XYZ file of C-alpha atoms in Angstrom:
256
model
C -141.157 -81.491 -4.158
C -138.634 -78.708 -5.108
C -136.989 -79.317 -8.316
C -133.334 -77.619 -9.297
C -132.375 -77.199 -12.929
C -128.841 -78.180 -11.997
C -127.483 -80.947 -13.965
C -127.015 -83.898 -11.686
C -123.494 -85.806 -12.568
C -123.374 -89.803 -12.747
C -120.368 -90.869 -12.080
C -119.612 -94.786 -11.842
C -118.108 -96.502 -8.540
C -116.296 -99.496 -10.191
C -115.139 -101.648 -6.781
C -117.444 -104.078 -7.239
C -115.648 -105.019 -10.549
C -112.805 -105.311 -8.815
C -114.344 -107.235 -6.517
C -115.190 -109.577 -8.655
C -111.994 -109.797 -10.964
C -109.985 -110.305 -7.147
C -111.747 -113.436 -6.826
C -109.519 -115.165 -9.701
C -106.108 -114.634 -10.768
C -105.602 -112.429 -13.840
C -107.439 -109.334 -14.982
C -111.237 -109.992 -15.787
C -113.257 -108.815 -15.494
C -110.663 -105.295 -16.575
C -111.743 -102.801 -14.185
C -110.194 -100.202 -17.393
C -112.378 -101.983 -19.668
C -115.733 -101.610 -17.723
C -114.592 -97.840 -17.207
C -114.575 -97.294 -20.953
C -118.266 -99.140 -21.260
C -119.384 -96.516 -18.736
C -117.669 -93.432 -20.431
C -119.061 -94.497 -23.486
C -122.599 -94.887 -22.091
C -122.454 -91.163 -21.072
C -121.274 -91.500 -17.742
C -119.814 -88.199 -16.406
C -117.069 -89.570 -14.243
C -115.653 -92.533 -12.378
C -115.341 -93.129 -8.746
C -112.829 -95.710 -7.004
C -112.322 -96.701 -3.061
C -109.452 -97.728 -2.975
C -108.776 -99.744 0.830
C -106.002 -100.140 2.591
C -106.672 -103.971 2.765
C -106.985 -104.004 -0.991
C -110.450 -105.836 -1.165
C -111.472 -104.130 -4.251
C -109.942 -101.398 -6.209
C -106.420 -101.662 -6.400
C -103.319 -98.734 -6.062
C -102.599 -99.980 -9.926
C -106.282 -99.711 -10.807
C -106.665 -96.469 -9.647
C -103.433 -95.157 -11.617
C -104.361 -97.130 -14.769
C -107.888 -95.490 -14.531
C -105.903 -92.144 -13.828
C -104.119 -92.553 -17.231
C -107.643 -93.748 -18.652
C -109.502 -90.200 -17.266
C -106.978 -88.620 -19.152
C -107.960 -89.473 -22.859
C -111.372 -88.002 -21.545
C -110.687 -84.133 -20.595
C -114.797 -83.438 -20.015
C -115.216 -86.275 -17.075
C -114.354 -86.361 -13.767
C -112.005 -88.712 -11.903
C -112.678 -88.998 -8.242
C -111.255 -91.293 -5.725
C -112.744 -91.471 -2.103
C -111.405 -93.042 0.924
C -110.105 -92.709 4.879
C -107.253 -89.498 4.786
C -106.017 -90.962 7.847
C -105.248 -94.691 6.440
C -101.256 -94.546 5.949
C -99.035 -96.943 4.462
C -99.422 -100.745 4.606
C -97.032 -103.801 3.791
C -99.092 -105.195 1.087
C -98.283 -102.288 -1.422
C -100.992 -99.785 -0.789
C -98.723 -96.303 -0.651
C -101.335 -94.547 2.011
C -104.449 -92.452 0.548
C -102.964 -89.316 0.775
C -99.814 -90.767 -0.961
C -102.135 -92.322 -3.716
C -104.170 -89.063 -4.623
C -101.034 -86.380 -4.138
C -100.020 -88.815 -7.283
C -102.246 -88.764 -9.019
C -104.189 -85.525 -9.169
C -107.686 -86.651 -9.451
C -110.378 -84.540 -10.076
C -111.548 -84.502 -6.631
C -111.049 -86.722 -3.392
C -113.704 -87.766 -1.103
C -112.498 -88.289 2.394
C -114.627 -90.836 4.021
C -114.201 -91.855 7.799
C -114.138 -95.288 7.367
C -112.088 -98.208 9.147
C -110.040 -100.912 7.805
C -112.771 -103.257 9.544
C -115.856 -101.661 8.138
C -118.066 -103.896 5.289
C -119.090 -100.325 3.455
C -119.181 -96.700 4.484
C -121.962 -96.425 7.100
C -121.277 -92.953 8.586
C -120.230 -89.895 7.769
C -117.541 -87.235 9.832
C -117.682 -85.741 13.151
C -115.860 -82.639 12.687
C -115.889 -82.013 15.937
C -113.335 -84.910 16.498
C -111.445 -84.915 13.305
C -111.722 -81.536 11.851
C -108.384 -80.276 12.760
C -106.616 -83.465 12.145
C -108.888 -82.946 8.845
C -107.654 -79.100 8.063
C -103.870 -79.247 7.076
C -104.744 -82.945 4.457
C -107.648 -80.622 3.252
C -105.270 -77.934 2.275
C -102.318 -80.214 0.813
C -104.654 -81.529 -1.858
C -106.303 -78.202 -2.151
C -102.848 -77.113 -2.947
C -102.730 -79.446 -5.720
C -105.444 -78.273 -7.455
C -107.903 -81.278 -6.387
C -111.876 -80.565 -5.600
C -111.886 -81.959 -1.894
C -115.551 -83.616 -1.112
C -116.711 -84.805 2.926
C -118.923 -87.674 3.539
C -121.450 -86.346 5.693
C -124.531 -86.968 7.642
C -127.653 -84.257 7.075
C -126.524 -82.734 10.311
C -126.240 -78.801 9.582
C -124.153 -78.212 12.505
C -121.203 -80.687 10.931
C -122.042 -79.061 7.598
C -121.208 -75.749 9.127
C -117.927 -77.189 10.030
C -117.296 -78.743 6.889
C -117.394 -75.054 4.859
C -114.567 -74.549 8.373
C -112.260 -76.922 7.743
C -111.815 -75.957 3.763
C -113.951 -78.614 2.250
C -114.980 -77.411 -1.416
C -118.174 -79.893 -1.135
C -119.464 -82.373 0.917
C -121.428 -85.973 -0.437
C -124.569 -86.770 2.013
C -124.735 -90.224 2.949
C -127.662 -91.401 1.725
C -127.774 -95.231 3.289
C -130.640 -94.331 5.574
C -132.550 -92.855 2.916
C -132.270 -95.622 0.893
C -133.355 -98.350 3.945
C -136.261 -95.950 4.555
C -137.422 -96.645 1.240
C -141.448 -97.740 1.402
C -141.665 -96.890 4.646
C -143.734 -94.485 6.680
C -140.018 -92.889 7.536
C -138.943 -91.662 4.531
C -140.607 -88.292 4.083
C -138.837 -87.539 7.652
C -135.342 -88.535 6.136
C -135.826 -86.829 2.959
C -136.729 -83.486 4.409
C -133.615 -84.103 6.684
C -131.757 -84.018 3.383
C -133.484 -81.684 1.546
C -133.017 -79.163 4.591
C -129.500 -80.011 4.829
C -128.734 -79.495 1.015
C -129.870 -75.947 1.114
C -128.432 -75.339 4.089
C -125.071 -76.632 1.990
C -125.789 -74.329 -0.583
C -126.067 -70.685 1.507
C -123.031 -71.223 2.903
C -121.444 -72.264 -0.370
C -120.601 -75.853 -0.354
C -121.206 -77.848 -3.616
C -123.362 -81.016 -3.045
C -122.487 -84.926 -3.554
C -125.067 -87.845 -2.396
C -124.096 -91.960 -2.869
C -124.958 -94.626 -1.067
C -127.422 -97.331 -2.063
C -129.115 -95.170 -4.524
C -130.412 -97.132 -6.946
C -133.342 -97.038 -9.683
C -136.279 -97.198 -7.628
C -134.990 -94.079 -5.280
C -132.449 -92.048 -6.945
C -135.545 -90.085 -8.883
C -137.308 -88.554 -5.678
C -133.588 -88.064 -3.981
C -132.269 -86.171 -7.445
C -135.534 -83.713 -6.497
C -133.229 -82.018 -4.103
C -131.939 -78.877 -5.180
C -128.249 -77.851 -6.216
C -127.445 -81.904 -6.253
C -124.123 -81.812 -8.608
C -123.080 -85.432 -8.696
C -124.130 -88.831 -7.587
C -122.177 -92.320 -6.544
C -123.449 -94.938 -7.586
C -121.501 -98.554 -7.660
C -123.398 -101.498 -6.035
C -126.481 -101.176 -7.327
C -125.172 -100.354 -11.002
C -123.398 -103.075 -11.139
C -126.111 -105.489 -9.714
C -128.309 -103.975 -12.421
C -125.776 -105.010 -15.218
C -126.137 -108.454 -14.251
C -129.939 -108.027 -16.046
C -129.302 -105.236 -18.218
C -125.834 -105.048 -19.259
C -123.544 -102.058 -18.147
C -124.474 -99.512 -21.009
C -128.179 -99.690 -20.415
C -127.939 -99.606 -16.874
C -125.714 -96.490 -16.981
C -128.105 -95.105 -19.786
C -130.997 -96.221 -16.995
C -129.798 -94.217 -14.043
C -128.685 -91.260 -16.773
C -132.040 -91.573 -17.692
C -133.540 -90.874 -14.184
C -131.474 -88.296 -13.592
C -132.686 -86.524 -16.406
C -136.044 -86.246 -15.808
């Protein structure tokens, strides 16, 4: 395997924490507080989704965590989501609305649908990428790091360095199903090809998706990774470990 001496970023995808806090009335488990156990773990940034339909992370959450990121100048705040999802009745301002606000760090626009269980795919620039070029600029505009969720395809990366992107995150959900299985090597190459292909033309380099502590080691391997996503599986792991070990866990196996 080819190994990078780039320092791979964990940053913490909290929506399952507000997944489970939506399930009862009130505020626990604090989506705030858990960001603070990550921080203090060593986490180097925090990731929200906020949805239109408001299953998880919340418009407030994401502004309270905003104010939160603040206090902490050296980590990132990123919020991901569909550019395209406007306005709805139920309080969510639009996605474009939310991060103009709030200035994060860097947005990752994801091309998912209000009816979608999880992110499963990542853009066809080939559809969206001028609809895709004047949002890309706006936030650009505003100073925020704007990130694509991608498929290893090199022909959509090529249009993803087109349409302004400052990085794009590979989709790693196939990778991770391929896991122990004769397939794998075939995917991994896919990524590793398309990571340096991300690289020559100058495109900084995301991954998330079902990485978890069995495959994020070999996947961190590729070259030029900056940061990682990592939600579900983190907080499955905290069931067993608690949230500060399992952050120091997957810190841990990025370090190697």
């Amino acid at each position: 395997m080819t190994t990078s001496n780039v320092k791979t970023a964990l940053s913490v995808n909290l929506n399952k924490i507000a997944l489970l806090r939506n399930s009862r009335d009130g505020n626990y488990p604090s989506v705030v507080h858990h960001a603070q156990v990550c921080i203090d773990a060593g986490a180097d940034g925090i990731t929200v989704h906020p949805r239109p339909d408001q299953r998880h992370i919340r418009p407030q959450d994401a502004r309270d965590l905003s104010a939160l990121l603040k206090q902490h100048p050296a980590l990132e705040f990123n919020i991901e989501g569909n550019p395209f999802a406007g306005p709805a009745d139920n309080g969510y301002p639009g996605f474009v609305e939310l991060v103009t606000e709030l200035c994060p760090h860097q947005a990752t626009l994801v091309p998912d649908s209000d009816d979608q269980l999880t992110s499963d795919h990542g853009f066809d620039l080939r559809i969206s990428g001028e609809s895709l070029k004047p949002i890309i600029q706006a936030l650009k505009e505003r100073g925020i790091r704007v990130s694509l969720f991608m498929d290893p395809d090199v022909e959509q990366i090529a249009l993803a360095k087109e349409v302004g992107a400052d990085r794009i995150e590979l989709y790693t959900g196939p990778y991770a199903a391929a896991w122990g299985s004769d397939q794998l090597e075939d995917i991994y190459q896919l990524h590793h090809a398309a990571a340096q292909y991300a690289a020559d033309i100058g495109l900084g380099l995301n991954a998330g998706h079902d990485l978890n502590l069995d495959n994020l080691g070999k996947y961190a391997t590729i070259p030029s990774l900056l940061e990682v996503s990592i939600g579900h599986a983190l907080t499955v792991d905290s069931l067993a470990m608690g949230m500060s070990n399992a952050v120091a866990a997957y810190r841990e196996v990025l370090q190697q």
